[in-house]
Short mmCIF file of C-alpha atoms in Angstrom, two decimals:
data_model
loop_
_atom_site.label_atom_id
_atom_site.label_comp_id
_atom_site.label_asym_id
_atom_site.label_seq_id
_atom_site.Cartn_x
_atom_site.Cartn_y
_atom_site.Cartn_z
CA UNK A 299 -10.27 40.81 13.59
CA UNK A 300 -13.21 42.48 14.85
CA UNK A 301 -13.85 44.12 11.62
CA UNK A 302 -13.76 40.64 10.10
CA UNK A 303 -16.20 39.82 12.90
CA UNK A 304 -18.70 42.81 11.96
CA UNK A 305 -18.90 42.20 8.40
CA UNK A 306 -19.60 38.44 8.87
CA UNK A 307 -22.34 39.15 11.65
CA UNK A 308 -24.85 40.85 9.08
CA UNK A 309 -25.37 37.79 7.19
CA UNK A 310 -28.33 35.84 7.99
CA UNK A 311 -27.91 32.61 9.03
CA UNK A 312 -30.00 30.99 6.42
CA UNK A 313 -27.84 32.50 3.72
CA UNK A 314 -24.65 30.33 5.84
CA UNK A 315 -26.85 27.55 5.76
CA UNK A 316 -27.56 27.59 2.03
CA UNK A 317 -25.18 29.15 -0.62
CA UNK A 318 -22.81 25.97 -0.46
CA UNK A 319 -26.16 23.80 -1.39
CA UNK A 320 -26.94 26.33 -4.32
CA UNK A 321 -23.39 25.93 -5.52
CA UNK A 322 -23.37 22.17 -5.75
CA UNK A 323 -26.73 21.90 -6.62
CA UNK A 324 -25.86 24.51 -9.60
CA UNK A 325 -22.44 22.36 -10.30
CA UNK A 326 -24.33 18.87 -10.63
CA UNK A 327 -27.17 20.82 -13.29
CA UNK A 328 -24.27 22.03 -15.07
CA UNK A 329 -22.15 18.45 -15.12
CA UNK A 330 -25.00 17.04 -16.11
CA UNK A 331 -25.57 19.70 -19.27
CA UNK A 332 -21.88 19.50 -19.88
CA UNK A 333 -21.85 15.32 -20.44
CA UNK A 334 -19.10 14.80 -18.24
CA UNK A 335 -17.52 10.89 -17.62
CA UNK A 336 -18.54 10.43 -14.13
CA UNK A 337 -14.24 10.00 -13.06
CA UNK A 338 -14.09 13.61 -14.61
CA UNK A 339 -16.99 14.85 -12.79
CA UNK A 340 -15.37 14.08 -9.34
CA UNK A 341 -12.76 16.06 -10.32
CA UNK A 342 -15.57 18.87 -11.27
CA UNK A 343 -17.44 18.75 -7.84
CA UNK A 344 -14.09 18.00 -5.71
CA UNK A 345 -12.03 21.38 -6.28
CA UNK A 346 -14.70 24.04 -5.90
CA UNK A 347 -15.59 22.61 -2.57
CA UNK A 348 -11.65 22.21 -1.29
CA UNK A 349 -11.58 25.84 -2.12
CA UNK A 350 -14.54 26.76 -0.05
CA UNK A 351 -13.32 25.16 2.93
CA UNK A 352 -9.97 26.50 2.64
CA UNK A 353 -11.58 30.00 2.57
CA UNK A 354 -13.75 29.39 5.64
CA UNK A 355 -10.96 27.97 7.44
CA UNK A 356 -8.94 31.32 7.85
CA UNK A 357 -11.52 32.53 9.64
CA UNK A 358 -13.27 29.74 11.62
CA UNK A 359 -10.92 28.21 14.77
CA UNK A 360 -12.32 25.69 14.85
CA UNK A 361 -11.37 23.99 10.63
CA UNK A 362 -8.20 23.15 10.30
CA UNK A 363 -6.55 23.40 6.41
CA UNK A 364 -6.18 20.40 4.93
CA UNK A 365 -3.21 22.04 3.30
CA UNK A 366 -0.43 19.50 4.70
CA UNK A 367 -3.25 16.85 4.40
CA UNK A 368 -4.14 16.80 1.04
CA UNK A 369 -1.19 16.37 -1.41
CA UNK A 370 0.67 19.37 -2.43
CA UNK A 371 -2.44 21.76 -1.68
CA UNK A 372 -0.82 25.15 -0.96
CA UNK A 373 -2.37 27.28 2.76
CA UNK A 374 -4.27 30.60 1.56
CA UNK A 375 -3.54 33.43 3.86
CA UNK A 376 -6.20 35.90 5.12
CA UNK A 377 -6.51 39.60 4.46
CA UNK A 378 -6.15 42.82 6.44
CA UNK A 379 -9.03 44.12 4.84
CA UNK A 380 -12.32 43.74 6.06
CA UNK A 381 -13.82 40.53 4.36
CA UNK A 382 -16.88 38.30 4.80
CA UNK A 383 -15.66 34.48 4.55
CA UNK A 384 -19.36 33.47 3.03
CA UNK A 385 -19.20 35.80 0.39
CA UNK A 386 -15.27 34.97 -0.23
CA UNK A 387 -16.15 30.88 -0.10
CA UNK A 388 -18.87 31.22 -2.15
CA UNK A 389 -16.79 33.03 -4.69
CA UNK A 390 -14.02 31.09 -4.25
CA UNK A 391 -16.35 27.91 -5.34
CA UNK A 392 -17.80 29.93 -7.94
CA UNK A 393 -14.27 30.70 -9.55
CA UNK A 394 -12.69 27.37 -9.44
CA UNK A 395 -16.00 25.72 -10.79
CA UNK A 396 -15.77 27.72 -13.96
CA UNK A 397 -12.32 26.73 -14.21
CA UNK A 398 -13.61 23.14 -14.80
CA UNK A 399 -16.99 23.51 -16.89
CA UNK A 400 -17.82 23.59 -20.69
CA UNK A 401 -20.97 25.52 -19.51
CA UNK A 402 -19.69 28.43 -17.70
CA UNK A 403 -22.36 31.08 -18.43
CA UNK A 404 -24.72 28.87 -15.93
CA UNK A 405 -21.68 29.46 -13.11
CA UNK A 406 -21.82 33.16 -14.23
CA UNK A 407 -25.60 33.71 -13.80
CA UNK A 408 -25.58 31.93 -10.56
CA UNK A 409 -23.12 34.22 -9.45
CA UNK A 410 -24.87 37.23 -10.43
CA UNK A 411 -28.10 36.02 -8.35
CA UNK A 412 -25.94 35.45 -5.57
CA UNK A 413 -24.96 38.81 -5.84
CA UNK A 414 -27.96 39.77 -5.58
CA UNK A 415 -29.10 37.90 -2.35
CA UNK A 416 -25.17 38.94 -0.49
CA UNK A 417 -26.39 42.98 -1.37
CA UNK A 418 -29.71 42.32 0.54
CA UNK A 419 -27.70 40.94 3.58
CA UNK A 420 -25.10 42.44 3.78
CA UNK A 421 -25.49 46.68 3.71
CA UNK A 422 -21.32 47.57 2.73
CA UNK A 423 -21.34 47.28 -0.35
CA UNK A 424 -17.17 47.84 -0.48
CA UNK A 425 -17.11 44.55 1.61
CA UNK A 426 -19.22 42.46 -0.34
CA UNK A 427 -16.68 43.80 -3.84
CA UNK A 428 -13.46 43.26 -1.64
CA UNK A 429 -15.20 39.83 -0.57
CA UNK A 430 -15.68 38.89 -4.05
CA UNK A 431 -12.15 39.67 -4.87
CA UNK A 432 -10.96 37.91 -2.48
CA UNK A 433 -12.73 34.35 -2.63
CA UNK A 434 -11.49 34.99 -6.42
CA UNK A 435 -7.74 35.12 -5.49
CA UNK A 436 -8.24 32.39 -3.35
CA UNK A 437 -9.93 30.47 -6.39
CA UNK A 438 -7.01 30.83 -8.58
CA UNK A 439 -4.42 29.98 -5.89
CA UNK A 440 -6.65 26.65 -6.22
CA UNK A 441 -6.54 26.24 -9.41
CA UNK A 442 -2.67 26.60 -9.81
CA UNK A 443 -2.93 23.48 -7.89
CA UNK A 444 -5.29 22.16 -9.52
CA UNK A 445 -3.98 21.58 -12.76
CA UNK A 446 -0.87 20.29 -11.54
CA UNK A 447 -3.17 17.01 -10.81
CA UNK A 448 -1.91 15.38 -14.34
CA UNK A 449 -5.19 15.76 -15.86
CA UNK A 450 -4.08 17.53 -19.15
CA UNK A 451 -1.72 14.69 -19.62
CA UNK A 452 -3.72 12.32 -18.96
CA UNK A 453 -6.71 13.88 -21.47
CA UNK A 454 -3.78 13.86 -24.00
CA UNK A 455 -2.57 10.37 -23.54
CA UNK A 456 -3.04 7.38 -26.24
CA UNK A 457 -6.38 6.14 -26.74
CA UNK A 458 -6.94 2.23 -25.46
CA UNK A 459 -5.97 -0.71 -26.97
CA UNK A 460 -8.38 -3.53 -26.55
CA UNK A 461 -6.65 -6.57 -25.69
CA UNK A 462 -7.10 -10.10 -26.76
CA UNK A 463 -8.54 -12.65 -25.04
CA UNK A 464 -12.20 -14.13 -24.24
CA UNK A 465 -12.12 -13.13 -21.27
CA UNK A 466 -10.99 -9.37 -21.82
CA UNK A 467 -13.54 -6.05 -21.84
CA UNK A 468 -15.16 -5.64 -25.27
CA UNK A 469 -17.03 -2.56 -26.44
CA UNK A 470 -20.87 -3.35 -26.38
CA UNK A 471 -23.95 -1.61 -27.92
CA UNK A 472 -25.82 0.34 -28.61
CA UNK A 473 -22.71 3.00 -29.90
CA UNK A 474 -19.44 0.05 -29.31
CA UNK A 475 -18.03 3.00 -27.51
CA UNK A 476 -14.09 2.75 -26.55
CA UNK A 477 -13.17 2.43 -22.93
CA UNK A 478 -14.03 5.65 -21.12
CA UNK A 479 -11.16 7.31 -19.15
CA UNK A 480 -8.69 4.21 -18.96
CA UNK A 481 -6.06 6.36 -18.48
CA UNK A 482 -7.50 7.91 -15.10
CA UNK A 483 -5.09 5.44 -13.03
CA UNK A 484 -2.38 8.40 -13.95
CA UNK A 485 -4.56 11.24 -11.81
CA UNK A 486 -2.99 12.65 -8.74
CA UNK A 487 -4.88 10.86 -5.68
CA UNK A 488 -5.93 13.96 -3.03
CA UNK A 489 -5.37 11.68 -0.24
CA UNK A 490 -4.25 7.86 -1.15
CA UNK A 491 -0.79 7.63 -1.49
CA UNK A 492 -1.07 6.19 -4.88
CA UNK A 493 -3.97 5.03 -7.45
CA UNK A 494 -3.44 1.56 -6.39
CA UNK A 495 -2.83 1.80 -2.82
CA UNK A 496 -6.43 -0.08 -1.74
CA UNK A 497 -6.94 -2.90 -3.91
CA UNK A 498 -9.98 -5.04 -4.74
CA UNK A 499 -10.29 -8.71 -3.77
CA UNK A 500 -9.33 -10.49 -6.85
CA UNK A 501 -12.14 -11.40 -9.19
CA UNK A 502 -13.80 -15.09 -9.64
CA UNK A 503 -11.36 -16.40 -12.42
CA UNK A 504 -12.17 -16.77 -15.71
CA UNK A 505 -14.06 -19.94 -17.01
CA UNK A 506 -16.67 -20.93 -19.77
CA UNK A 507 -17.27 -24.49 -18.58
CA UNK A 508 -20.55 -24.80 -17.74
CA UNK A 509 -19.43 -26.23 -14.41
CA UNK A 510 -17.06 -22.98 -13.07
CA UNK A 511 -17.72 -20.65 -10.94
CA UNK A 512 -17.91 -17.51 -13.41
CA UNK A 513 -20.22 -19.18 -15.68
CA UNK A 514 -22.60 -20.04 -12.31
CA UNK A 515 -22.31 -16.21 -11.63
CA UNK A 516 -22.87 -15.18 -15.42
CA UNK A 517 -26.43 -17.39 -15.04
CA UNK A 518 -27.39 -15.91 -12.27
CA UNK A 519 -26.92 -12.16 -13.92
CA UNK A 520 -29.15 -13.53 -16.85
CA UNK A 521 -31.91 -15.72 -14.46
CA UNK A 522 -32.27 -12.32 -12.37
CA UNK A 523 -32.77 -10.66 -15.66
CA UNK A 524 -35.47 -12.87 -17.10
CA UNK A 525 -37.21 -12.57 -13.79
CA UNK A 526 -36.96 -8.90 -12.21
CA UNK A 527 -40.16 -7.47 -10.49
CA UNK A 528 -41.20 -4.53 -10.72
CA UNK A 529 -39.52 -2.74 -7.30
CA UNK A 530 -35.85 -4.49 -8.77
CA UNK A 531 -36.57 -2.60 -12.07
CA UNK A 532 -36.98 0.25 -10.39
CA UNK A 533 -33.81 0.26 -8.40
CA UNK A 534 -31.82 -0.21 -11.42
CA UNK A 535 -33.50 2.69 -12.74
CA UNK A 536 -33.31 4.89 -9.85
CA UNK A 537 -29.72 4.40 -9.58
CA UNK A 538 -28.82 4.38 -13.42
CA UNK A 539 -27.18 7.45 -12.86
CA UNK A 540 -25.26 6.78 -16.51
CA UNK A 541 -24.17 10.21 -18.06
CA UNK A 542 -23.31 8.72 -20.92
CA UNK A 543 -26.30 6.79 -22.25
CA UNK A 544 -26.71 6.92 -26.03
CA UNK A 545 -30.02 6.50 -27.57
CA UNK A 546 -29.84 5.82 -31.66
CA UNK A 547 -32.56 6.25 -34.22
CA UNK A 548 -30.79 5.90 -38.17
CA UNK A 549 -28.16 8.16 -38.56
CA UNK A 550 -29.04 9.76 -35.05
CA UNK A 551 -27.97 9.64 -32.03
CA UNK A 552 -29.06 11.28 -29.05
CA UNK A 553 -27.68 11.90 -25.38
CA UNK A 554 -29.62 11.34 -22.18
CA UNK A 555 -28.44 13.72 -19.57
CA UNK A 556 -28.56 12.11 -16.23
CA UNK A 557 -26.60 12.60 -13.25
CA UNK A 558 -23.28 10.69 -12.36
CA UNK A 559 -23.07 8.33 -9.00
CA UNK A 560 -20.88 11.33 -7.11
CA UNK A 561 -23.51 13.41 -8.06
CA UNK A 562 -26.16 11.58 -6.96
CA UNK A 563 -24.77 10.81 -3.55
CA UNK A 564 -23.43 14.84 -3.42
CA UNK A 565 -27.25 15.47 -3.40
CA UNK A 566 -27.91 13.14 -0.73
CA UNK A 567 -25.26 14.85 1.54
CA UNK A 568 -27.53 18.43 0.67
CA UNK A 569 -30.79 17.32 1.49
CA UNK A 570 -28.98 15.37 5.29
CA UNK A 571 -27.25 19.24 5.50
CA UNK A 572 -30.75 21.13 4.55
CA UNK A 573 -32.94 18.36 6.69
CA UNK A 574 -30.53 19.07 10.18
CA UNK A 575 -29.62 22.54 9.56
CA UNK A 576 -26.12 22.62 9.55
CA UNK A 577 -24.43 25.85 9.55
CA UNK A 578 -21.68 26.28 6.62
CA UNK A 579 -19.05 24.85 8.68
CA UNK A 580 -20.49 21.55 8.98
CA UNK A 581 -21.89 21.84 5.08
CA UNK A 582 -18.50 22.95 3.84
CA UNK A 583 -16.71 20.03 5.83
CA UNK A 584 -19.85 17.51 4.85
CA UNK A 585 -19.47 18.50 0.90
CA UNK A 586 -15.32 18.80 1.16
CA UNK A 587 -14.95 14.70 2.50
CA UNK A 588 -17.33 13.59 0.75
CA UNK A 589 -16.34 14.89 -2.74
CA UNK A 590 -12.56 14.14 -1.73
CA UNK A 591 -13.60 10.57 -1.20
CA UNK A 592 -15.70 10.10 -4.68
CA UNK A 593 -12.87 11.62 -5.89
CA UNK A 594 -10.24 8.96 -4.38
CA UNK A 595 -12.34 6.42 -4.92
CA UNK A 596 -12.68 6.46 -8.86
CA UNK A 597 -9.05 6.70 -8.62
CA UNK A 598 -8.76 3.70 -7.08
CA UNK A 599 -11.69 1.50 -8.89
CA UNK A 600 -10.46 3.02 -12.52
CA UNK A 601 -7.05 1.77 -11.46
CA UNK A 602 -8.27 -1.89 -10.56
CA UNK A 603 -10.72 -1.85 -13.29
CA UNK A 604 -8.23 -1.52 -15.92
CA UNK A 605 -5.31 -3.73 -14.40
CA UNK A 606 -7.84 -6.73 -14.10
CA UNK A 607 -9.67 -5.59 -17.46
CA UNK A 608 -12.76 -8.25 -17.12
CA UNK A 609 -15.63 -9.03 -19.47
CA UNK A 610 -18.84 -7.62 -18.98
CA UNK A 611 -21.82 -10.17 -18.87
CA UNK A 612 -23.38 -8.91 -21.78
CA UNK A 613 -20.50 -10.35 -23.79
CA UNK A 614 -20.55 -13.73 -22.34
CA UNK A 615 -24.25 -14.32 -21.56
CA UNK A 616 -24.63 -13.31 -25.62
CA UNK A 617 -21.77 -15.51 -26.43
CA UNK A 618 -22.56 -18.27 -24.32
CA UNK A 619 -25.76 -18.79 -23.17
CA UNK A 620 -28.14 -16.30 -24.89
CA UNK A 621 -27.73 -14.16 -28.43
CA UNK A 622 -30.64 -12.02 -27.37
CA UNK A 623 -29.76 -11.27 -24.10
CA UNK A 624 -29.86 -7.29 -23.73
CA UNK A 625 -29.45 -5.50 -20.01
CA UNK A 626 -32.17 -3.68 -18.24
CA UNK A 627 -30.00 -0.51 -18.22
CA UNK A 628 -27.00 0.31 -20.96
CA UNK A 629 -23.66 -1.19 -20.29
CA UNK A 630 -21.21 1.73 -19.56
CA UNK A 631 -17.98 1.08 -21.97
CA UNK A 632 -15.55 0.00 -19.17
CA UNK A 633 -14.41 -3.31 -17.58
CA UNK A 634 -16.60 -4.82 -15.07
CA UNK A 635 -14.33 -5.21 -12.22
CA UNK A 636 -14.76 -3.68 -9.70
CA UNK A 637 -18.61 -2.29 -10.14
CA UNK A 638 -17.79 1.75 -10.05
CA UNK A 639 -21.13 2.07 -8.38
CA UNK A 640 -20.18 -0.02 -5.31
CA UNK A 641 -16.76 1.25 -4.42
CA UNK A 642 -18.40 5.08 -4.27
CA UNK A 643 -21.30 4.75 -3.15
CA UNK A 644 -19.55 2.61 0.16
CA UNK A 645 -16.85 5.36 0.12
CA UNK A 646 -19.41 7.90 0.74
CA UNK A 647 -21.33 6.30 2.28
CA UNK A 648 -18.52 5.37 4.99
CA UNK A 649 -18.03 8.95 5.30
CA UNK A 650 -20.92 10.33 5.65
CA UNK A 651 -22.18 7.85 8.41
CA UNK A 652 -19.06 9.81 10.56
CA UNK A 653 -20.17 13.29 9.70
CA UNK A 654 -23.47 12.63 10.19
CA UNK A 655 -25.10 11.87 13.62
CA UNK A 656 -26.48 8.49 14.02
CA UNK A 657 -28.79 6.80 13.40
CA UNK A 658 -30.24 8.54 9.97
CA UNK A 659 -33.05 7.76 8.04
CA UNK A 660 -33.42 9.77 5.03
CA UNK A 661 -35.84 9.71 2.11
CA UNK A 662 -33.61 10.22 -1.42
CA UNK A 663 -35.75 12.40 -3.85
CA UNK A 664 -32.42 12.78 -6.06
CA UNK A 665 -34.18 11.17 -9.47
CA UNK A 666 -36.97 13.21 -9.30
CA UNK A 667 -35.57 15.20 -12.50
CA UNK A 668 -36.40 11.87 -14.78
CA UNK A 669 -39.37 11.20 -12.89
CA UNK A 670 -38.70 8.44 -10.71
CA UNK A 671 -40.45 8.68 -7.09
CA UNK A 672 -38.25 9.31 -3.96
CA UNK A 673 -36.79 6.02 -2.14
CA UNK A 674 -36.41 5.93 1.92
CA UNK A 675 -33.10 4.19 3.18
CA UNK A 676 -32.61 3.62 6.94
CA UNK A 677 -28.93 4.20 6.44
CA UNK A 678 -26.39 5.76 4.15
CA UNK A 679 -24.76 2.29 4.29
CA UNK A 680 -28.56 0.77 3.27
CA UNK A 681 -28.19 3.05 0.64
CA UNK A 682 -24.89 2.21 -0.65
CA UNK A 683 -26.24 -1.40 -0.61
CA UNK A 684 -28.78 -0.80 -3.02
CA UNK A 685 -26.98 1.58 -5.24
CA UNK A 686 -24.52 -1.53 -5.95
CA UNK A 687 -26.97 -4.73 -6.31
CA UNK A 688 -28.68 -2.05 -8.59
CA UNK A 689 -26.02 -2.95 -11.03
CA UNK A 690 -26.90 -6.64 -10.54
CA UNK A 691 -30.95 -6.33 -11.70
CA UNK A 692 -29.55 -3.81 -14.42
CA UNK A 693 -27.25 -6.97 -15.67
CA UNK A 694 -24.29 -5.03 -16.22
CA UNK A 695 -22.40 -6.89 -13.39
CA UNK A 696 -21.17 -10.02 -11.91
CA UNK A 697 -22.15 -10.49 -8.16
CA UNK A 698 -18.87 -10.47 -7.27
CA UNK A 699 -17.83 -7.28 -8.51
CA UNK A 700 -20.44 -5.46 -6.57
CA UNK A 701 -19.76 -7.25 -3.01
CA UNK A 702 -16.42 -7.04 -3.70
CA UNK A 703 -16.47 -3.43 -4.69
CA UNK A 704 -18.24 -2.15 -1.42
CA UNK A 705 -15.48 -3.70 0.66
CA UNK A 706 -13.04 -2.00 -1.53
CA UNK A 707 -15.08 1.44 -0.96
CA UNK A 708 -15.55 0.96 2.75
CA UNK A 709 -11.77 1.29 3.10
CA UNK A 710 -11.05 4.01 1.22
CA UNK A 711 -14.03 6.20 2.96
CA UNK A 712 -12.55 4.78 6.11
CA UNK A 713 -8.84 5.57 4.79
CA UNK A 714 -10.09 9.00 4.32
CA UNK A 715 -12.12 9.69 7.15
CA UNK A 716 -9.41 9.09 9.11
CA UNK A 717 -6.43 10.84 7.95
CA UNK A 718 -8.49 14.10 7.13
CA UNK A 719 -8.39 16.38 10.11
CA UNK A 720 -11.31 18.61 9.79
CA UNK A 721 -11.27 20.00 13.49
CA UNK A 722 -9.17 21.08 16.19
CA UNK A 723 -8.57 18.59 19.05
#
């Protein structure tokens, strides 16, 4: 142990505090390159960051594994050798993250720069190489796991059927794009006991008489539409985060990179870790819940979305009240209830108000990429608020879905929270 203890101690502390923000900051570029669904991509940015933590466990008393918490994940044991836990984290990350990419030259170059920072730190070179190997072993111990999750079936299962019915999904434009990832219900949930476990409060029911309730909600998707000022436009834009928009010109069509809602609120967790200067203990536990409960949560909304399988209001307002009618932002090609958007954004949003102190204002520069100016939210919960109504000015939801959905994502962050054991008692 105290040779474990040495080879850690010539580290710098800023290099603790750091290398886990690199690595998700490189894994969100690289999502974003790679065009993932946003379900898929909280599988992307979950794994690498379980298998961090894992790795820093063995050598921290006070983590606890969340092997025995987390379904079926198997408990890494430490070496004899001597080993620094950064190094074998970071590695660890870096290992299962290619795993999961298209792109995984950009994991490969990032590793070779931080190979390049660890040799200025740390003067051994055998430790940093024995390191390495290690947070590698520990990688694919993760990944064994890891693709035991179903996800090749379900990648391999039959494509969707749309169903009949007015008031069913339908594809919408610009690209009439089949349902994205309706089979996602079959994933492994890391902590829920199953994909349906925390259900949504059941949707208004479906009506076209003028009179109803879900046409009185449908008209007040389209008046907001026909009247949004300019700060309401801007909140649908600034939390768009759509990786999947399709712009068409002829015969071409182009993809607009932009990062997915776990992404989004992943780099609001970095900049709360950077702004307080947590040490990697409290960044590897901040980024480990939080991805496990974007993770969980998509489960759980993908689940309820395509049980309940309800129309978007593009395809009643245009069938029912106005031809023209055309969203601020592109309807994703999913079912509308519950709003995605809501039920993660409150999920992490519920768990990051535990891990971090309260109260905290922040200022979210996350959509400075597509040149949008930072927002300030007294909360993460104020936050979460406007990531979800943002769905409401971009008319691609129902007000119910969205109000609905946050309750929904409360208690799984809450679920979550609470049966996760990060530290010892």
């Amino acid at each position: 142990m105290l040779l474990l203890f040495l080879a850690a101690s010539t580290t710098s502390m800023a290099q603790q505090n750091n290398y886990l923000f690199r690595c998700n900051e490189k894994l969100i570029d690289v999502v974003m390159e790679d065009l993932f669904t946003p379900p898929v991509a909280s599988r992307v940015y979950v794994y690498p960051n379980i298998a961090a933590y894992e790795v820093l466990a063995l050598n921290n008393p006070s983590l606890v594994s969340l092997s025995g918490q987390i379904k079926h994940l198997p408990a890494l044991k430490p070496e004899l050798a001597p080993i620094n836990y950064s190094i074998a984290a970071e590695f660890a990350f870096t290992t299962v993250a290619k795993k999961l990419v298209f792109s995984e030259y950009k994991i490969t170059e990032l590793e070779e720069n931080e190979k390049k920072i660890w040799s200025s730190l740390v003067a051994d070179d055998s430790i940093i190489q024995s390191s390495i190997a290690f947070g590698r072993k520990a990688g694919n111990i993760i990944i064994e796991w890891m693709m035991k999750d179903n996800y090749v079936t379900v990648k391999t299962m039959q494509r969707y059927e749309l169903k009949e019915g007015a008031d069913k999904w339908k594809p919408t434009a610009p690209e009439y794009t089949n349902a994205l990832e309706p089979n996602w219900s079959k994933m492994r949930p890391l902590v829920m006991d199953s994909s349906s476990q925390i259900k949504p409060i059941p949707p208004v029911p479906y009506s076209e008489l003028k009179t109803s309730q879900f046409y009185k909600e449908a008209l007040a998707v389209y008046k907001t539409h026909n009247t949004l000022d300019t700060t309401q436009k801007t909140i649908a834009a600034f939390w768009d985060c759509n990786p999947n928009i399709s712009m068409s010109d002829g015969h071409i069509t182009v993809f607009v990179h932009k990062i997915s809602p776990g992404g989004h609120w992943i780099k609001i967790a970095g900049q709360a870790c950077n702004n307080l200067a947590f040490d990697e203990i409290k960044t590897a536990e901040v980024y480990t819940l939080l991805t496990t409960s974007i993770y969980d949560a998509f489960i759980s909304c993908w689940t309820s979305k395509f049980i309940l399988n309800t129309i978007r209001p593009e395809t009643y307002i245009q069938r029912l009240i106005d031809l023209e009618f055309t969203p601020t932002i592109q309807t994703p090609p999913f079912p509308e209830y519950p709003s995605g958007h809501s039920v993660v954004s409150a999920a992490a949003a519920t768990v990051l108000s535990e891990l971090i102190p309260q109260p905290y204002a922040f200022t979210d520069s996350s959509e400075l990429y597509i040149n949008l100016p930072p927002r300030s939210f007294l909360s993460f919960t104020a936050a979460s608020q406007e990531a979800s109504v943002s769905r409401f000015y971009g008319g691609i939801h129902f007000m119910p879905a969205l109000d609905n959905g946050l309750v929904q994502g409360q208690k799984i962050g809450k679920y979550i929270y609470q049966r996760l054991q990060t530290r010892k008692k």
